[in-house]
XYZ file of C-alpha atoms in Angstrom:
513
model
C -32.253 11.136 -11.575
C -32.371 9.177 -8.311
C -29.221 8.793 -6.263
C -28.484 5.952 -3.862
C -27.454 7.199 -0.427
C -26.674 5.327 2.749
C -25.819 7.611 5.662
C -26.165 11.288 6.286
C -27.225 13.881 3.774
C -28.028 17.452 4.641
C -31.315 17.018 6.504
C -31.985 13.967 8.660
C -30.634 11.435 6.187
C -32.133 12.979 3.042
C -30.030 13.306 -0.138
C -28.498 16.759 -0.715
C -29.725 18.994 -3.517
C -27.526 19.795 -6.516
C -25.905 22.861 -5.047
C -25.270 21.316 -1.662
C -23.136 18.372 -2.777
C -19.947 20.315 -3.321
C -20.090 21.893 0.118
C -20.216 18.587 2.023
C -17.021 16.894 3.267
C -16.388 13.778 1.174
C -16.467 11.560 4.248
C -20.034 12.679 5.035
C -21.267 10.937 1.878
C -21.244 7.259 2.695
C -22.328 5.232 -0.302
C -23.120 7.747 -2.930
C -23.095 6.035 -6.287
C -23.868 9.153 -8.303
C -25.195 12.594 -7.511
C -27.907 14.199 -9.637
C -25.352 15.676 -12.012
C -23.764 12.284 -12.612
C -20.657 13.064 -10.584
C -18.946 10.189 -8.874
C -18.610 10.353 -5.095
C -15.612 9.130 -3.165
C -16.194 6.961 -0.134
C -18.091 3.688 -0.029
C -17.487 3.091 3.673
C -18.431 5.312 6.607
C -15.418 7.183 7.867
C -14.900 10.070 10.267
C -16.931 13.253 10.513
C -15.329 16.698 10.606
C -15.851 16.798 14.351
C -14.221 13.386 14.826
C -11.180 14.356 12.756
C -10.759 17.490 14.848
C -11.230 15.556 18.106
C -8.560 13.023 17.144
C -6.135 15.769 16.122
C -6.640 17.716 19.336
C -6.344 14.596 21.492
C -3.170 13.614 19.633
C -1.599 16.975 20.417
C -2.586 16.634 24.068
C -1.091 13.124 24.385
C 2.194 14.084 22.730
C 2.432 17.209 24.887
C 1.448 15.646 28.233
C 2.394 11.957 27.983
C 5.061 11.942 25.288
C 6.923 9.264 23.377
C 9.786 6.999 24.412
C 12.743 7.691 22.109
C 15.650 5.272 22.406
C 17.938 7.276 20.098
C 20.156 9.753 21.939
C 20.834 11.923 18.913
C 17.149 12.370 18.189
C 16.449 13.189 21.850
C 19.121 15.880 21.614
C 17.481 17.357 18.510
C 14.123 17.360 20.292
C 15.549 19.195 23.309
C 17.249 21.803 21.089
C 13.965 22.390 19.252
C 12.079 23.088 22.485
C 10.632 19.707 23.437
C 10.723 18.458 27.023
C 13.160 15.545 27.287
C 13.647 13.201 30.245
C 16.812 11.204 29.616
C 16.176 8.976 32.617
C 13.043 7.546 30.978
C 13.931 8.490 27.358
C 10.618 10.357 27.186
C 10.086 13.221 24.731
C 7.104 15.565 25.112
C 6.418 17.898 22.189
C 4.519 21.171 22.737
C 1.625 21.422 20.316
C 2.964 24.616 18.744
C 6.247 22.873 17.922
C 4.374 19.832 16.645
C 2.341 21.965 14.263
C 5.450 23.769 13.015
C 7.185 20.485 12.250
C 4.185 18.902 10.538
C 3.797 21.979 8.327
C 7.229 21.179 6.835
C 6.090 17.810 5.483
C 5.758 17.945 1.667
C 2.262 17.467 0.258
C 3.653 15.444 -2.664
C 6.844 13.611 -3.496
C 8.303 11.515 -6.288
C 9.433 7.895 -6.342
C 11.726 6.841 -9.187
C 12.605 3.523 -10.771
C 15.798 2.337 -12.467
C 14.450 3.130 -15.942
C 14.057 6.817 -15.096
C 10.279 6.718 -14.653
C 8.811 8.795 -11.843
C 5.677 8.227 -9.763
C 4.031 11.205 -8.075
C 2.708 10.315 -4.622
C 0.010 12.724 -3.431
C -1.716 15.530 -5.268
C -4.779 13.519 -6.286
C -2.962 11.375 -8.822
C -4.152 7.880 -9.740
C -3.079 5.572 -6.905
C -0.051 3.388 -7.452
C 0.544 -0.054 -6.012
C 3.153 -1.770 -3.887
C 3.755 -5.524 -3.927
C 5.565 -7.754 -1.433
C 7.131 -10.711 -3.236
C 7.588 -13.122 -0.328
C 6.194 -13.833 3.118
C 6.641 -16.471 5.818
C 4.134 -18.609 3.888
C 3.542 -19.129 0.183
C 0.166 -20.544 -0.869
C 1.234 -23.369 -3.156
C -0.770 -23.685 -6.376
C -0.568 -27.476 -6.609
C -1.557 -28.277 -3.021
C -3.403 -24.970 -2.368
C -1.920 -25.006 1.131
C 0.731 -22.858 2.850
C 4.398 -23.826 2.650
C 7.680 -21.995 3.386
C 9.053 -19.817 0.573
C 11.553 -21.121 -1.952
C 14.149 -19.228 -3.950
C 12.135 -19.792 -7.132
C 9.147 -18.049 -5.477
C 11.206 -14.909 -4.959
C 12.356 -14.903 -8.578
C 8.911 -15.636 -10.047
C 7.003 -13.172 -7.862
C 9.563 -10.422 -8.453
C 9.409 -10.938 -12.221
C 5.614 -11.024 -12.069
C 5.378 -7.732 -10.170
C 7.815 -6.236 -12.688
C 5.295 -7.070 -15.435
C 2.269 -5.545 -13.652
C 2.040 -1.942 -14.856
C 0.193 -0.409 -11.856
C 2.823 -1.788 -9.435
C 5.321 1.000 -8.831
C 7.301 -0.420 -5.906
C 8.395 -3.843 -4.684
C 9.476 -5.150 -1.288
C 11.384 -8.221 -0.209
C 10.782 -9.209 3.396
C 13.957 -10.235 5.193
C 13.145 -13.972 5.372
C 15.228 -17.051 4.544
C 14.175 -19.404 1.755
C 13.621 -23.063 2.609
C 15.770 -24.575 -0.149
C 18.956 -22.672 0.761
C 20.631 -23.360 4.093
C 21.409 -20.632 6.596
C 23.304 -18.420 7.384
C 23.097 -16.794 3.930
C 19.654 -17.974 2.878
C 18.072 -14.512 2.960
C 20.987 -13.124 0.924
C 20.300 -15.560 -1.903
C 16.724 -14.260 -1.870
C 17.902 -10.641 -1.871
C 20.163 -11.216 -4.846
C 17.398 -12.918 -6.865
C 15.013 -10.067 -6.039
C 17.425 -7.289 -6.969
C 18.353 -8.916 -10.280
C 14.785 -9.394 -11.490
C 13.139 -5.993 -11.296
C 13.856 -2.382 -12.167
C 11.057 -0.738 -10.186
C 11.262 1.280 -6.997
C 12.753 -0.528 -4.009
C 10.679 -0.170 -0.833
C 13.042 -1.882 1.580
C 12.230 -3.428 4.968
C 15.590 -3.832 6.769
C 15.485 -5.728 10.061
C 18.890 -4.420 11.198
C 21.387 -1.673 10.454
C 23.619 -4.302 8.861
C 20.806 -5.112 6.449
C 20.158 -1.412 5.781
C 23.824 -0.723 5.037
C 23.817 -3.678 2.628
C 20.786 -2.207 0.852
C 22.567 1.145 0.608
C 25.523 -0.512 -1.113
C 23.205 -2.287 -3.533
C 21.410 1.008 -4.121
C 24.664 2.705 -5.073
C 25.235 0.035 -7.722
C 21.678 0.365 -9.048
C 21.912 4.168 -9.157
C 25.051 3.986 -11.302
C 27.167 7.096 -11.692
C 24.408 9.394 -10.367
C 24.726 8.065 -6.831
C 21.998 6.841 -4.523
C 21.565 10.061 -2.522
C 18.607 11.992 -3.865
C 17.907 9.421 -6.592
C 14.587 8.393 -4.966
C 14.984 4.824 -6.292
C 14.908 3.405 -2.756
C 12.706 4.057 0.277
C 13.029 2.477 3.746
C 10.231 1.450 6.067
C 10.746 2.868 9.571
C 8.823 1.214 12.390
C 7.245 2.410 15.602
C 6.921 -0.113 18.444
C 3.417 0.261 19.819
C 2.508 1.869 22.046
C 4.587 4.990 21.361
C 8.209 3.807 21.232
C 10.855 4.842 18.703
C 13.703 2.378 19.268
C 17.381 3.113 18.811
C 17.442 0.883 15.704
C 14.552 2.676 14.043
C 16.048 6.021 15.044
C 19.261 4.986 13.277
C 17.271 3.924 10.198
C 15.480 7.263 10.156
C 18.676 9.289 10.442
C 20.431 7.316 7.695
C 17.385 7.590 5.417
C 17.410 11.369 5.839
C 21.137 11.487 5.108
C 20.392 9.860 1.744
C 17.439 12.189 1.032
C 15.027 9.245 1.003
C 11.302 9.381 1.605
C 10.159 7.728 4.840
C 7.393 5.110 4.926
C 6.206 4.359 8.475
C 5.413 0.853 9.679
C 2.845 1.329 12.441
C 0.756 -1.692 13.417
C -0.866 -1.400 16.846
C -3.094 -4.315 17.898
C -6.335 -3.655 19.771
C -6.333 -5.660 22.982
C -2.549 -5.988 23.318
C -0.581 -2.962 22.121
C -3.631 -0.683 21.804
C -6.939 -0.275 23.682
C -9.705 -2.637 22.637
C -11.881 -0.455 20.409
C -11.912 0.594 16.774
C -11.708 4.304 17.587
C -8.781 3.969 20.017
C -6.666 2.292 17.355
C -7.364 5.218 15.045
C -6.210 7.614 17.761
C -3.078 5.617 18.600
C -2.262 5.226 14.903
C -2.503 8.978 14.493
C -0.387 9.655 17.598
C 2.387 7.357 16.379
C 2.272 8.462 12.733
C 2.184 12.168 13.562
C 5.070 11.836 16.012
C 7.249 10.029 13.466
C 6.359 12.594 10.799
C 7.358 15.421 13.145
C 10.629 13.744 14.159
C 11.437 13.138 10.491
C 11.142 16.882 9.842
C 13.276 17.574 12.898
C 16.043 15.336 11.557
C 15.813 16.862 8.077
C 13.177 19.494 7.196
C 11.304 18.790 3.973
C 11.887 15.034 4.006
C 9.012 13.278 2.173
C 6.778 11.266 4.467
C 3.839 8.974 3.691
C 1.030 9.114 6.254
C -0.195 5.587 6.947
C -0.872 3.148 9.764
C -2.179 -0.415 9.763
C -3.979 -1.558 12.937
C -5.159 -5.054 13.790
C -7.233 -6.635 16.562
C -6.178 -9.351 19.009
C -7.988 -12.659 19.218
C -8.063 -12.582 22.997
C -7.798 -16.345 23.604
C -4.456 -16.565 21.801
C -3.536 -12.837 21.618
C -2.846 -13.435 17.932
C -3.167 -10.287 15.821
C -6.035 -10.520 13.332
C -4.799 -8.272 10.563
C -7.335 -8.537 7.742
C -10.698 -8.423 9.494
C -13.356 -6.201 7.950
C -12.535 -3.589 10.607
C -9.400 -2.944 8.561
C -11.565 -1.270 5.923
C -12.818 1.307 8.417
C -9.278 1.909 9.649
C -8.035 2.370 6.068
C -10.637 5.060 5.344
C -10.031 6.867 8.657
C -6.264 6.762 8.098
C -6.584 8.464 4.723
C -8.953 11.112 6.087
C -6.559 12.011 8.903
C -3.545 12.112 6.604
C -5.377 14.365 4.183
C -6.369 16.661 7.045
C -2.653 17.247 7.676
C -1.993 17.802 3.971
C 0.249 14.733 3.693
C 0.375 12.088 0.972
C -1.503 9.055 2.237
C -1.139 5.301 2.020
C -3.634 2.507 2.499
C -3.717 -1.257 2.286
C -5.477 -3.221 -0.423
C -6.237 -6.865 -1.031
C -5.699 -9.224 1.854
C -7.839 -11.869 3.548
C -7.891 -13.736 6.842
C -7.536 -17.229 5.361
C -5.142 -18.858 2.923
C -7.921 -20.760 1.152
C -8.987 -19.896 -2.381
C -12.658 -19.696 -1.400
C -15.649 -17.366 -1.189
C -14.515 -15.747 2.079
C -11.079 -14.925 0.703
C -12.580 -13.528 -2.487
C -15.133 -11.378 -0.682
C -12.624 -10.018 1.828
C -10.044 -9.279 -0.837
C -12.408 -7.513 -3.223
C -14.026 -5.457 -0.444
C -10.571 -4.410 0.737
C -9.577 -3.397 -2.790
C -12.805 -1.433 -3.199
C -12.334 0.422 0.101
C -8.689 1.193 -0.604
C -9.247 2.405 -4.153
C -12.147 4.662 -3.156
C -10.470 6.068 -0.028
C -8.427 8.633 -1.939
C -5.078 7.173 -0.850
C -2.099 7.872 -3.089
C -0.188 4.657 -2.449
C -1.782 1.233 -1.976
C 0.199 -1.585 -0.355
C -0.365 -5.308 -0.055
C -1.219 -6.572 -3.525
C -0.787 -10.357 -3.414
C -1.183 -10.581 0.359
C -3.438 -13.117 2.064
C -3.472 -15.480 5.093
C -3.738 -12.751 7.736
C -0.795 -10.816 6.199
C 1.743 -13.646 6.608
C 1.103 -15.348 3.270
C 1.002 -14.552 -0.416
C 1.127 -16.139 -3.848
C 1.689 -15.115 -7.420
C -1.832 -16.225 -8.280
C -3.226 -13.946 -5.563
C -1.131 -11.081 -6.893
C -2.594 -11.467 -10.381
C -6.146 -11.950 -9.127
C -5.957 -8.866 -6.923
C -4.539 -6.874 -9.830
C -7.607 -7.929 -11.841
C -9.885 -6.887 -8.974
C -8.122 -3.543 -8.888
C -8.946 -3.032 -12.561
C -12.549 -4.028 -11.888
C -12.815 -1.529 -9.034
C -11.304 1.238 -11.166
C -13.855 0.431 -13.890
C -16.752 0.621 -11.442
C -15.591 3.924 -10.007
C -15.288 5.609 -13.403
C -19.067 5.815 -13.707
C -20.830 6.012 -17.086
C -19.343 8.119 -19.871
C -21.926 9.813 -22.109
C -19.409 11.728 -24.260
C -18.011 10.915 -27.696
C -21.298 9.596 -29.029
C -21.537 6.911 -26.316
C -25.099 7.934 -25.464
C -26.065 6.381 -28.816
C -28.969 8.663 -29.684
C -28.072 8.682 -33.396
C -27.749 4.887 -33.396
C -31.180 4.507 -31.817
C -32.718 6.983 -34.264
C -31.112 5.276 -37.233
C -32.123 1.726 -36.277
C -35.640 2.645 -35.184
C -38.206 0.169 -33.808
C -37.220 -3.448 -34.371
C -33.724 -2.590 -35.653
C -30.447 -4.185 -34.614
C -27.038 -2.780 -33.765
C -24.628 -5.526 -34.837
C -23.134 -3.384 -37.608
C -23.858 -0.034 -35.970
C -21.038 2.542 -36.004
C -20.907 2.575 -32.195
C -20.603 -1.216 -32.073
C -17.802 -1.198 -34.656
C -15.969 1.554 -32.804
C -15.969 -0.095 -29.379
C -16.181 -3.815 -30.166
C -12.443 -4.343 -29.711
C -12.483 -3.348 -26.066
C -12.242 -0.430 -23.731
C -15.936 0.238 -23.217
C -16.973 -2.834 -21.231
C -15.013 -4.625 -18.554
C -14.088 -8.143 -19.717
C -10.751 -9.249 -18.263
C -8.780 -12.263 -19.420
C -8.766 -13.829 -15.935
C -12.545 -13.731 -15.542
C -14.858 -16.440 -16.916
C -17.283 -14.656 -19.244
C -18.488 -17.804 -20.987
C -21.979 -17.530 -19.476
C -24.376 -20.396 -18.846
C -23.881 -22.358 -22.086
C -20.127 -22.886 -21.867
C -17.720 -23.367 -19.008
C -14.441 -21.467 -18.991
C -11.412 -22.187 -16.786
C -11.733 -21.053 -13.138
C -10.128 -17.787 -12.076
C -7.322 -19.498 -10.155
C -6.460 -21.738 -13.106
C -6.450 -18.742 -15.439
C -4.121 -16.849 -13.081
C -1.646 -19.736 -12.856
C -1.529 -20.121 -16.628
C -0.975 -16.394 -16.998
C 1.967 -16.517 -14.567
C 3.628 -19.277 -16.562
C 3.152 -17.224 -19.708
C 4.572 -14.033 -18.164
C 7.714 -15.603 -16.693
C 8.591 -17.844 -19.626
C 12.082 -16.989 -20.856
C 12.720 -14.954 -17.709
C 15.544 -12.427 -18.024
C 16.831 -9.660 -15.800
C 15.602 -6.190 -16.813
C 18.840 -4.629 -15.528
C 21.654 -3.553 -17.882
C 24.402 -6.150 -18.286
C 27.075 -4.136 -16.456
C 24.746 -3.569 -13.501
C 23.969 -7.288 -13.355
C 27.702 -8.030 -13.249
C 28.262 -5.553 -10.419
C 25.371 -7.018 -8.418
C 26.697 -10.537 -8.934
C 30.177 -9.403 -7.834
C 28.850 -7.644 -4.736
C 26.948 -10.670 -3.484
C 29.870 -12.968 -4.272
C 32.646 -10.876 -2.708
C 30.842 -9.263 0.257
C 28.046 -11.729 1.020
C 29.481 -15.115 0.020
C 26.704 -15.826 -2.476
C 28.172 -17.510 -5.585
C 27.704 -16.084 -9.056
C 24.876 -17.700 -11.030
């Protein structure tokens, strides 16, 4: 059997023999479709070599030991000093000896569990099937009727939340802390928060922009957790940001400490931009992403040993005329693969981004960028994939995009499963029985698999062929959304709904529906 290879094999670009495949690092095999035993290979995009991974790790240790990190949180600086780090309070700089850094990183769990309100648990790490994270609003919504960006409305939050609730692979949802255009300030974002909380029962990955917002989420979490209490429930996870280059602010230090107090996992938000907050090269953003992620992971273990931590970073590149961050260029795919490789080298659960495109248009560029991103993310080996529904350079989204990207995800998973020859699928008996000139319309294999599961067809894709014309993908997605959200009801128990309504009415000034 021939195998398609692009990149290095064992000898000057030649494919490896049978026995050599298992001994090669997975990131050395850069577009293996199948080896000679029919085994599926992992990466479709060239990542880092063993030597590059080691170089980045060693350079990271050197930077954190010699240059250090600015830490604006006094309590965390005190913990660092007590642990043996060098702390300069005049400049808020913390320098971590490499031995201490390694000790702290070794305390990071290799797997952890996220829970939802129905008692379901999602294992993150350990080679499990990746799970997805959806953001239900952004500064711009791509309107279906006009197919142009507009500010979000309250109905968008409700519809997108309910839609993500219906998508089985989506394990966690986020609401960005933005106002909605059809509700006046100052409580506009609170109306959105209430609608979001009431319309899903999945894991809450929260993105608080202030301690006031975080404390509000903690109160909501206590209601959602019921009598069991929020602490240790794993139904809520906060995003904790690093300000590039290499700054942990007082606010994010406070968020980290409070998250650890509640025994929450920590999801880093690390988004350096080449040309402005990072050097202008692909490799330097990988290094800076590792420096910032590794430092936050170590500090998390210093605050509370054993706290779950997801290794991930999300670089971008500056358009140097405007210094605007270009978030979804094709370089992102390389960064995603390198991020997962580095995280795995530390034994941490890893996250990656999926979906996404530079434009808001429903066109060929958006489709190609989104599907390539999904393919890279799904084949990277990441445990947790974020960004389903995202488009418009990461500041826009739509329900239609969310459904389309979910369909692409299923297509990618189908492609990566390879060809199954078990259970009679090879069809040798069917071929023998039909013989030359026979047909297979009533063959046992046809009857067994004709109702689905063997081939890919998806209800959003047009499979009508050349003789008929089916509805376009976008039209199919919009119709499916209307079908899914018809008769929309909250999935939360009635008493929990009442408590949520009361909380937003009494403490936030948002009237009861």
